[in-house]
Amino acid sequence: MKRIIGIAVLLLVVYLATWIMADAFSGRAVFMSGYNQENLLRRIALYGILGIGVSLVIITGGIDLSLGSVVCLVGVGVPWLAVGHGWPMPVVLLLALALPLAIGLGHGLLVTRLRLQPFIVTLCGLLIYRGVTRGFTQDQTAGFGNGFKALRWLANGEVPLFPGFGLPVPLLILGVVAGLIAVFLNKTIYGRYLLALGNSEEAARFSGIHTDRMIIVAYVICSFLAALAGLLFVLDVNLAQPVDFGNFYELFAIAAAVLGGCSLRGGTGTVLGVLAGTALIQVLRNMINLVFPAYQNMEYAVIGLVILAGVVTDELAKRAVARQKA
Amino acid sequence: MSDRTAGVSAPRLAASGICKSFPGVRALHEVSLKAFPGEVLALLGENGAGKSTLMKILAGVQKPDAGTIAVDGLPVVTGSVQESLRQGIALIHQELNLATNLTVGANIFLGREPHRYGWIDEKAIAAESRRVLELVGLDVDPAREVGELTLGQQQLVEIAKALSVNARVLILDEPTSSLSARETERLFEVMTDLRKRGVSLIYISHRLAEIQRMADRVTVLRDGVNAGDLKRDEITHDAMVRLMVGRDVSRVYQRTAGKPGAVVLAVHELRTPANPAQSVSFQVRAGEIVGLAGLIGAGRTELLEALFGVTPPLSGEIQVEGKAIRPQHPRDAVLGGLALVPEDRKKQGVVLAESVQRNLSLASLERDRVRGIFLNEAAESGITAQMIRELRIKTPGEEQPVRFLSGGNQQKVVIGKWLAMSPRVFLLDEPTRGIDVGAKQEIYQLMEKLAASGAAIFFVSSELEEILGLADRVLVMHEGRITGELSRAELSEERIMTLATGGTTAWSHAP
């Protein structure tokens, strides 16, 4: 809990700053409009699902760089098969959610059985899944056109709360995912195993824990959530281009996890922290968009600097605490 | 050749009134230390007594809050490694500080390479390297990569490196901890030779027998202050221990043996991946403590790890109370009633970053789970409270990260973790390594208690005293096979060493 206070405060500050800069200076509700808040929450929801997935892998001490390409594979593949090739949607959806299980299993097996480095395994995944998607679709944009309205409600629908504002459906999906993963991490023996092996795989194995299986589970969940997010992304925006759909999403997800208190050394991480990290990044993007539209090109630089500042502050704070304790 | 009787000549190194505090901890208070030319001074103390801090201050790694250091009567500016080196004080760390991917010569000259016109002068390096390597009696080509050398040879390279900067005070921190018996002998020869050349050696070790043999004088630290000095003829095991712990501790632990019961662990022709050509058979009974002796590399740890499924055995039978188990993973062994207290406590025994509670409950989470996959928090805190109480684990609370516990208490956490599973067989690998003298006794008592409760205890130890004091029966391994078995009545250091080095004797009866 203590770990996420810093990031929560930072989130609040950036949120308020954006509100003041965007709305007070312009005299209109630009940031605080129902439309903008809905969109912001929707994006937080989609990226949050990715962040939670990768945080499980990061807790094991690994990394998954292939997320963005899995988003692309599913995001492009679903409309390509369902619309372009007329496959029945239930079959396509089943495939879209089953394939990532195989992908995660593959990553997990390569990491645990062959002892390959997660960075390498998933870097290859990043290249392979995007290459496959682009090859099969001949780089053609895929989309749903005017069809599948009901399905698309999952991503662009909302549950009206009061006039002009409703809760985006993806936020409810994120709520379910976050709840399940939080219970998994904190209340089940397997979550406990995951945290223990992230801190010391050897000690966990010497305690009779099947550490390999737990690591594989983490990669499977991660790929599955990436596919779920990919599906929601394409249902939301309707169009997906194989060349850049999901580009850099893995980095946003990893950044959110790290900002939220996951150590890349493994062993630490909370769902709430990852959500706060995701929200911070999305509010920042929103700020650049609304307040500094002329600097839109600098988006990555700004996000990079803020993440760096966050991590540096966190490290310095940790040292100060350690010094006080010593 | 300098005068070897301390006090007659002027001290080479004199540190006095050294104080050093870290926030919340007083590491050293008014500590003084003298080392004379041509003398081996042993610095002794329990873990946390302040030895390392003092060594770091002498070597300039840390700056003292107060106090002075002088070499040959001239004051040394404290807190600078360069200054200490310039005054001839060199520290050889326990973990060697060599770049294993560079050559011997490059290591000796690291950071002060002789050069001509900007090019490194390889000839000068080779010549000077040969000279200092000869001083330490190491016959290797300076052009060889350090990584290709044995640990013992690497240590000699470090000493040669120190000599090449004209070290007059050489501090050796636990130099023999990872050396084989032969390498240790070699190191002692070099130390004796350096002593003759007038170098002052400050030697830190936990191995009292080595100190007794090598040291001209002993300085003991306890809780950050000088506890006393011993002259050559006063250096006895008991005197050293008394100064270290501040009270009398009986020299050798003496087990009060009980009557062994039925066979609990039966191993028949077990072959391990480490020694596939050999097979091992033995039995351990209920209430029995069996020691496994042998030299480093004899295959003892590998045997325990095979029994426990860490590296599954190639073939053979393992029975626990008559039931066969086939450990392919530690989990199989745990379910079969085995527990392993591993050799590398910090890496394999405990999850350092996690709390006492999480460590104590780790092995029993699955057994105590509720509704299929959920943690049983009541059982967890129950086990934690019980183990902290019964094993007398000293911790401020169950949420304390294990990292902050002392070695002895960490070991109790490992034992407690298994005790929660009520195993029939305890396998312990070097159970008291790196643990204070006082805490060792507690671990011994704990092992006896486990045996008294009917468990079979099988432990590996490289400390003969421990084997002699604790074991009802001793198996000795040499190159992957059991070369002999000694009953308590037959036990002696000489017999164990004969078997451990591969000799066979009239009293050994190979199984």
Coordinates of N, CA and C in Angstrom, one line a residue, chain A residues 29-30 47 60 184 212 247 273 278 313:
Chain A
A29 N -15.2 23.7 -20.4 CA -14.9 22.4 -19.9 C -14.4 21.5 -21.0
V30 N -13.1 21.6 -21.2 CA -12.4 20.8 -22.2 C -12.0 19.4 -21.7
Y47 N -5.5 0.2 -21.7 CA -4.1 0.1 -21.4 C -3.9 -0.6 -20.1
T60 N 7.5 -12.2 -12.0 CA 8.4 -13.4 -12.0 C 9.8 -13.0 -12.3
F184 N -6.1 -13.1 -7.1 CA -5.2 -14.1 -7.4 C -3.8 -13.9 -6.7
D212 N 8.5 -23.5 -12.3 CA 8.3 -23.4 -13.8 C 6.9 -23.3 -14.2
N247 N 1.6 -0.6 -31.9 CA 3.0 -0.2 -31.8 C 3.3 0.4 -30.5
G273 N -1.3 -0.3 -8.0 CA -0.2 0.5 -8.5 C -0.1 0.5 -10.0
T278 N -0.9 3.3 -15.1 CA -1.5 3.5 -16.4 C -2.3 4.8 -16.5
T313 N 12.6 9.6 -8.4 CA 12.0 10.0 -7.1 C 11.8 8.9 -6.2

